[in-house]
Coordinates of C-alpha atoms and ligand atoms in Angstrom, one line a residue:
M1 CA 15.1 23.1 48.0
E2 CA 14.8 25.5 45.4
R3 CA 15.5 25.3 41.7
N4 CA 18.4 28.8 41.8
E5 CA 19.7 26.8 45.4
I6 CA 20.6 23.3 43.7
I7 CA 22.3 25.5 40.9
R8 CA 24.2 26.6 43.2
W9 CA 25.6 23.5 45.0
L10 CA 25.5 22.0 41.9
K11 CA 28.3 25.1 40.7
T12 CA 30.6 25.0 43.8
E13 CA 33.5 24.5 43.7
D14 CA 34.4 25.3 47.9
G15 CA 35.7 22.5 49.6
A16 CA 34.5 23.9 53.6
S17 CA 31.0 23.8 52.0
L18 CA 31.1 21.0 49.9
D19 CA 31.8 19.4 53.9
H20 CA 28.5 20.7 55.1
L21 CA 26.5 19.2 51.8
W22 CA 28.6 15.5 52.4
Q23 CA 27.1 15.5 56.0
R24 CA 23.3 17.0 55.2
A25 CA 22.6 14.1 53.4
D26 CA 24.3 11.4 55.1
E27 CA 22.1 12.9 58.2
V28 CA 19.2 13.1 55.7
R29 CA 19.8 8.7 54.6
L30 CA 20.4 8.1 58.2
R31 CA 17.3 9.8 59.7
N32 CA 15.0 8.5 56.5
V33 CA 16.9 5.3 55.6
G34 CA 19.2 4.1 58.3
E35 CA 22.0 2.9 58.6
E36 CA 21.7 -0.8 56.2
V37 CA 23.3 -1.2 53.3
Y38 CA 20.8 -3.2 51.1
L39 CA 22.5 -5.3 48.1
R40 CA 21.0 -6.3 45.0
G41 CA 22.4 -8.7 43.3
L42 CA 22.7 -7.5 39.2
I43 CA 22.0 -10.6 36.6
E44 CA 22.7 -8.8 33.0
V45 CA 20.5 -11.2 31.7
S46 CA 21.5 -11.0 27.8
N47 CA 23.5 -7.6 25.9
I48 CA 21.8 -7.8 23.4
C49 CA 19.9 -4.7 21.8
A50 CA 17.4 -3.1 19.6
R51 CA 18.1 0.4 20.0
N52 CA 21.1 2.7 19.0
C53 CA 21.4 5.0 22.4
G54 CA 24.3 7.3 21.6
Y55 CA 26.1 6.4 24.4
C56 CA 25.5 3.1 25.6
G57 CA 28.1 0.3 24.6
I58 CA 25.2 -1.4 23.6
R59 CA 23.5 -0.4 21.1
A60 CA 22.9 -2.3 18.1
D61 CA 25.0 -0.8 15.5
N62 CA 28.5 -2.2 17.7
H63 CA 29.5 -5.2 16.0
K64 CA 32.6 -5.8 17.8
I65 CA 31.0 -7.2 20.8
G66 CA 29.7 -10.7 20.6
R67 CA 26.1 -10.8 22.0
Y68 CA 24.4 -13.3 24.5
R69 CA 20.8 -14.0 26.3
M70 CA 21.2 -16.3 29.1
T71 CA 19.3 -19.5 29.9
E72 CA 16.2 -19.7 32.0
D73 CA 19.1 -22.6 33.9
E74 CA 21.5 -19.7 33.9
I75 CA 19.5 -16.8 35.5
M76 CA 18.3 -19.0 38.0
S77 CA 21.8 -20.1 39.1
C78 CA 22.6 -16.9 39.6
V79 CA 19.1 -16.7 41.5
N80 CA 20.8 -19.3 43.6
L81 CA 23.9 -17.4 44.9
A82 CA 22.0 -14.3 45.6
V83 CA 20.2 -16.1 48.4
E84 CA 23.4 -18.5 49.0
F85 CA 24.9 -14.7 49.3
G86 CA 22.3 -13.0 51.8
Y87 CA 20.9 -10.9 48.8
G88 CA 17.1 -9.3 49.8
T89 CA 16.9 -8.5 45.6
V90 CA 18.0 -9.7 42.3
V91 CA 17.9 -7.0 39.2
L92 CA 17.3 -8.8 36.1
Q93 CA 18.3 -6.4 33.2
C94 CA 19.7 -6.3 30.0
G95 CA 19.5 -4.6 26.7
E96 CA 16.3 -3.9 25.2
D97 CA 15.7 -7.3 23.6
Y98 CA 13.5 -8.4 22.3
G99 CA 13.7 -12.2 21.6
I100 CA 13.0 -11.6 25.6
K101 CA 9.7 -12.2 24.8
K102 CA 6.9 -12.0 27.3
D103 CA 5.5 -15.0 28.6
W104 CA 9.4 -17.2 29.2
M105 CA 9.9 -13.5 31.0
S106 CA 6.4 -14.1 33.4
E107 CA 7.7 -18.1 33.3
I108 CA 10.9 -17.1 35.1
I109 CA 9.5 -14.2 37.1
R110 CA 7.2 -16.8 38.5
H111 CA 10.6 -19.5 38.7
I112 CA 12.0 -16.8 40.7
K113 CA 9.1 -16.4 43.2
K114 CA 8.5 -20.2 43.9
E115 CA 11.9 -21.1 44.6
T116 CA 12.2 -18.3 47.1
D117 CA 12.0 -15.4 48.9
L118 CA 13.7 -12.6 46.3
A119 CA 12.1 -9.0 45.6
I120 CA 12.5 -9.0 42.0
T121 CA 13.3 -5.6 39.7
L122 CA 13.3 -5.6 36.3
S123 CA 15.0 -3.0 34.2
L124 CA 14.9 -4.1 30.5
G125 CA 14.1 -1.3 28.7
E126 CA 10.9 0.5 26.7
R127 CA 8.0 -2.6 27.3
S128 CA 4.9 -2.2 26.5
D129 CA 2.0 -2.2 29.5
E130 CA 1.1 -5.1 28.0
E131 CA 4.3 -7.5 28.9
L132 CA 4.9 -5.3 32.3
A133 CA 1.3 -5.5 33.8
A134 CA 1.9 -9.2 32.7
W135 CA 5.4 -9.1 34.6
R136 CA 3.9 -7.9 37.6
E137 CA 0.9 -10.1 37.7
A138 CA 3.6 -12.7 38.0
G139 CA 5.4 -11.0 40.5
A140 CA 8.5 -9.2 39.9
D141 CA 7.5 -6.6 42.7
R142 CA 10.1 -3.0 41.3
Y143 CA 10.8 -1.0 37.7
L144 CA 13.7 0.7 36.9
L145 CA 14.1 3.0 33.5
R146 CA 16.1 5.3 33.8
F147 CA 14.9 9.0 32.5
E148 CA 18.5 9.5 31.4
T149 CA 17.7 13.7 30.9
S150 CA 14.8 15.3 31.5
N151 CA 15.6 17.7 28.3
R152 CA 13.9 16.3 25.6
V153 CA 15.9 17.5 23.1
L154 CA 19.4 16.3 24.1
Y155 CA 17.1 13.0 25.2
D156 CA 16.2 12.4 21.1
S157 CA 19.7 13.6 20.5
I158 CA 20.9 10.2 21.8
H159 CA 18.4 8.4 22.8
P160 CA 16.4 8.4 19.4
P161 CA 13.3 6.1 19.2
L162 CA 12.9 3.0 17.3
P163 CA 10.7 3.1 13.7
G164 CA 8.0 4.3 14.1
V165 CA 7.4 3.8 17.8
P166 CA 8.6 7.9 20.1
S167 CA 10.0 7.5 23.0
D168 CA 8.8 8.8 26.4
R169 CA 10.2 7.2 28.9
I170 CA 8.3 10.0 31.4
A171 CA 5.1 8.8 30.4
M172 CA 6.4 5.2 30.4
I173 CA 7.1 5.7 34.0
G174 CA 3.2 7.3 35.5
R175 CA 2.4 3.2 33.8
I176 CA 4.5 1.2 35.9
R177 CA 3.3 3.6 38.5
E178 CA -0.1 3.1 37.8
I179 CA 0.7 -0.8 37.1
G180 CA 1.9 -1.2 40.7
F181 CA 5.9 -1.3 40.5
E182 CA 8.2 0.6 43.0
V183 CA 9.1 3.0 40.6
G184 CA 12.7 3.1 40.0
S185 CA 14.5 5.9 37.3
G186 CA 18.1 8.0 37.0
I187 CA 20.2 9.9 34.9
M188 CA 23.8 10.4 33.6
V189 CA 25.4 12.9 34.9
G190 CA 27.8 15.1 32.3
I191 CA 26.4 13.9 29.1
P192 CA 27.2 16.1 26.7
G193 CA 24.9 19.2 26.1
Q194 CA 24.1 18.2 29.5
T195 CA 23.4 21.5 30.9
Y196 CA 23.9 22.8 34.8
A197 CA 20.0 23.8 34.1
D198 CA 18.9 20.8 33.4
L199 CA 20.5 19.2 35.9
A200 CA 18.7 21.0 38.5
E201 CA 15.5 19.7 36.5
D202 CA 16.5 16.2 36.7
I203 CA 16.7 16.5 40.5
E204 CA 13.4 18.4 40.6
L205 CA 11.8 16.1 38.1
F206 CA 12.0 12.7 41.2
R207 CA 11.3 15.3 43.3
S208 CA 7.4 15.7 41.7
L209 CA 7.6 11.7 40.1
D210 CA 7.4 11.0 43.3
L211 CA 9.9 7.9 42.3
D212 CA 11.1 5.6 45.1
M213 CA 14.1 4.8 43.5
I214 CA 17.1 6.2 42.2
G215 CA 20.5 6.1 40.2
V216 CA 22.7 8.6 38.7
G217 CA 26.0 7.9 37.7
P218 CA 28.7 10.1 36.0
Y219 CA 28.2 9.7 31.8
I220 CA 31.6 7.3 30.6
P221 CA 31.8 7.8 27.0
H222 CA 32.8 4.5 24.6
A223 CA 34.9 4.4 21.9
E224 CA 32.7 2.5 20.0
T225 CA 29.7 5.3 19.7
P226 CA 29.0 8.3 17.9
M227 CA 29.3 9.8 21.4
G228 CA 32.6 8.5 22.0
R229 CA 33.3 9.2 18.9
S230 CA 32.1 12.9 18.7
P231 CA 31.8 14.3 22.1
G232 CA 32.1 18.3 20.9
N233 CA 29.1 18.0 18.6
L234 CA 26.9 18.6 21.5
R235 CA 29.1 19.9 23.9
A236 CA 26.7 23.3 25.5
P237 CA 28.9 26.3 26.0
E238 CA 31.3 26.5 28.6
G239 CA 30.5 27.2 32.1
E240 CA 27.0 25.9 31.4
Q241 CA 28.5 22.0 30.2
V242 CA 28.2 19.9 32.9
P243 CA 31.3 18.0 34.0
N244 CA 31.6 14.2 33.8
T245 CA 33.0 14.2 37.3
E246 CA 32.9 12.2 40.4
L247 CA 32.8 15.3 41.9
M248 CA 30.2 16.2 40.4
A249 CA 28.4 12.5 40.9
Y250 CA 28.4 12.6 44.8
K251 CA 26.5 16.3 43.7
V252 CA 24.0 14.7 42.3
V253 CA 24.1 12.1 44.5
A254 CA 24.0 14.3 48.3
L255 CA 21.3 16.9 47.1
T256 CA 18.8 13.8 45.4
R257 CA 18.8 12.5 49.0
L258 CA 18.2 15.4 50.0
V259 CA 15.3 16.4 48.0
C260 CA 14.3 12.5 47.6
P261 CA 14.7 11.8 51.5
Q262 CA 13.1 8.0 51.5
A263 CA 14.2 7.2 48.7
N264 CA 16.3 4.0 47.7
I265 CA 19.9 5.5 46.2
P266 CA 22.4 3.2 44.7
S267 CA 26.5 4.0 45.0
T268 CA 27.0 3.1 41.1
T269 CA 29.3 1.0 39.9
A270 CA 30.0 4.3 36.8
I271 CA 31.3 6.0 39.9
A272 CA 33.2 3.3 41.2
T273 CA 35.1 2.8 37.6
L274 CA 36.0 7.1 37.7
N275 CA 37.1 6.3 41.7
R276 CA 38.2 2.1 42.0
D277 CA 39.6 3.0 45.4
K278 CA 36.7 5.5 47.5
G279 CA 34.1 5.2 45.5
R280 CA 31.0 3.3 46.6
E281 CA 32.4 4.5 49.8
L282 CA 32.2 7.9 48.8
G283 CA 28.6 7.2 47.1
L284 CA 27.2 5.4 50.7
S285 CA 28.8 8.7 53.0
R286 CA 27.3 11.2 50.5
G287 CA 23.8 10.0 50.5
A288 CA 23.1 6.4 48.9
N289 CA 22.2 3.7 50.6
I290 CA 22.1 0.7 48.2
V291 CA 25.1 -1.6 46.3
M292 CA 24.1 -3.9 43.1
P293 CA 26.7 -6.2 43.3
N294 CA 27.2 -8.0 40.3
L295 CA 26.0 -12.1 40.1
T296 CA 26.5 -12.7 36.1
P297 CA 28.7 -15.3 34.9
L298 CA 32.3 -14.2 34.2
K299 CA 32.5 -15.3 31.2
Y300 CA 29.1 -13.0 29.7
R301 CA 31.3 -9.3 32.1
A302 CA 32.9 -8.4 29.4
M303 CA 29.9 -8.7 26.3
Y304 CA 27.5 -5.5 29.1
E305 CA 30.1 -3.1 28.3
I306 CA 27.8 -0.5 28.7
Y307 CA 30.7 2.2 28.9
P308 CA 34.4 0.7 29.0
A309 CA 36.8 -0.7 31.8
K310 CA 33.4 -0.8 34.5
A311 CA 34.9 -1.3 38.3
A312 CA 34.7 -5.1 39.1
A313 CA 34.7 -6.8 36.1
D314 CA 36.7 -9.3 36.6
E315 CA 35.3 -10.2 40.2
T316 CA 33.8 -13.7 40.5
P317 CA 30.5 -13.5 42.6
E318 CA 31.9 -14.4 45.2
E319 CA 34.9 -11.8 45.1
S320 CA 32.3 -8.7 44.6
R321 CA 30.4 -10.0 47.5
A322 CA 33.3 -10.1 49.8
N323 CA 34.7 -6.4 48.3
I324 CA 31.2 -5.1 49.0
H325 CA 30.7 -6.7 53.1
R326 CA 34.5 -5.4 53.3
R327 CA 33.8 -1.6 51.9
I328 CA 30.3 -1.3 53.9
L329 CA 31.9 -2.2 56.8
S330 CA 34.5 -0.1 56.8
I331 CA 32.7 3.1 57.3
G332 CA 31.1 1.3 60.0
R333 CA 26.9 1.0 58.0
K334 CA 24.8 -2.6 58.5
I335 CA 24.3 -5.2 55.9
G336 CA 20.9 -4.8 55.2
E337 CA 18.7 -8.3 55.9
G338 CA 15.7 -8.7 53.4
R339 CA 14.1 -7.5 50.5
G340 CA 15.1 -3.8 51.8
D341 CA 11.6 -2.1 49.7
S342 CA 11.4 1.2 49.4
R343 CA 10.5 3.4 52.3
N344 CA 9.0 6.3 49.8
F345 CA 6.8 3.4 48.5
A346 CA 5.9 1.8 51.8
K347 CA 4.3 5.3 53.2
S348 CA 3.0 5.8 49.9
K349 CA -0.4 4.0 49.3
R350 CA 0.6 2.6 46.1
G351 CA 2.8 0.0 48.9
S352 CA 0.1 -1.0 51.1
Ligands
LIG1 N1 18.6 -1.4 28.8 C1 18.2 -0.5 29.1 C2 19.3 -0.8 30.2 C3 20.0 -0.1 30.6 S1 21.8 0.1 31.3 C4 17.6 0.6 29.9 O1 17.9 1.1 28.7 O2 17.1 1.2 30.4 C5 21.0 0.6 32.8 C6 22.1 2.1 32.5 O3 23.0 2.2 31.7 C7 21.1 3.3 31.5 O4 20.0 3.7 31.7 C8 22.2 4.6 31.3 O5 22.0 5.2 32.1 C9 23.5 4.0 31.6 N2 25.0 3.4 31.0 C10 24.6 3.5 29.4 N3 25.4 3.8 29.2 C11 26.3 4.7 29.7 C12 27.6 5.1 29.5 N4 28.2 5.4 28.6 N5 27.9 6.0 30.4 C13 27.5 5.1 31.7 N6 26.5 5.2 31.9 C14 25.8 4.7 30.7

C-alpha cells in the first residue's frame, strides 16, 4: 500500500468505505494469524521513572502519585497467576526505573523460566545494550519499545532525552533485533502536532522495521503532564492534525494489519478506555489478535497511571480474565493456547 493510499484511508469519513476497510483487515488477520486471540498477562513492575515524557502520567516530575517497585516475590505471584489463568506470556513493564538493575532482572527472568514455560516480554524502556544482552541471555524472549512517532522533531519535543544521552528508539529497535529478541514497537495516535503524513510514515516504518509486534492506541491527555495542560502549543494546523479518537485508532489498527499481515497486534487498553463497552471487541474485529489482561496487584494499579481513567483499572486479575474471555468468545473467536509467538518472527531466519 502506497503512502497516498494510507493517507486517503486515514482521512476518509465514509462509512461504507470504512466497513470495507474493517472487513479487509479482518480477512487478512484471519488468513495470516488465525482465529486465536493470545493473552499476555501484564505485570506493571514499577512506576518509578527517570524520564519526563510530555505525555506520560508517571513522568518523574509528577509528584502527585506514590511510587512503587514490586518485589521478586510479588512478581512471582503474578507469574503464577498467569500460569493458572492459562496465559502463555507475561509482559514485564515499568517506567524507566534505574533502580531495576541488570542482575536483579536477569535473576527474575531465570526464576520465571525455571518454574514455568511462559514466554517473557520485556517493556522496560531505553536500556543499555549490555543490559538487553544479559536479559536475552537469561531467557527473555521479546522486547517492546514504541517509537511513539516517526517525526523526529515531534519526538524530541514530547520525549526529552536524559541528560547527555540522546534518545534514539529506532536505533535501539535495531539492536533489540540483533540481540535476538522478537521485536515490538508502536505509536500513539493523535499526539498534538502529529499530522496525517506523519501517521502514514509511522505505518510505513512498521513495515520497513519488519516488526513482530505492533501496539497502537489513542493518545489520552493526562492533567499532570505538560501536554495535558497545554496541548495547543503543539497542535498541527487545522486539517493536518490527527484527532486522538477511537475511530482513528481503529483505522491505524486495520492499516497496520494490512501492511504487516503476520505481526501480533493487540487490541489495546487505551482503545478500550475510549470505548469501555465495545472497544476491545472492535479492535479485535478490525485487525488485532492479542489482548493484554492486567495481572498487577490492585494496590499498585492506580499508581501506574500513564493516562487517566484506564479501562479495567479496578478489576481484579480474576475479573479481567473472565471479562476478556467473555469478550473474545462473544465475537466468535478462540482463546489462543501456548506462547503465541509472532508468525512474523517465526517465518524469518531470526526465529529459527
Ligand atoms: N517506560 C516504558 C513503558 C511505557 S508505558 C517505555 O517508555 O517504553 C507503554 C506505552 O504507553 C508508551 O510507550 C506510550 O506509547 C503509552 N502511553 C504513555 N502515555 C500515554 C498517554 N498519555 N496516552 C496514551 N498512551 C500513552
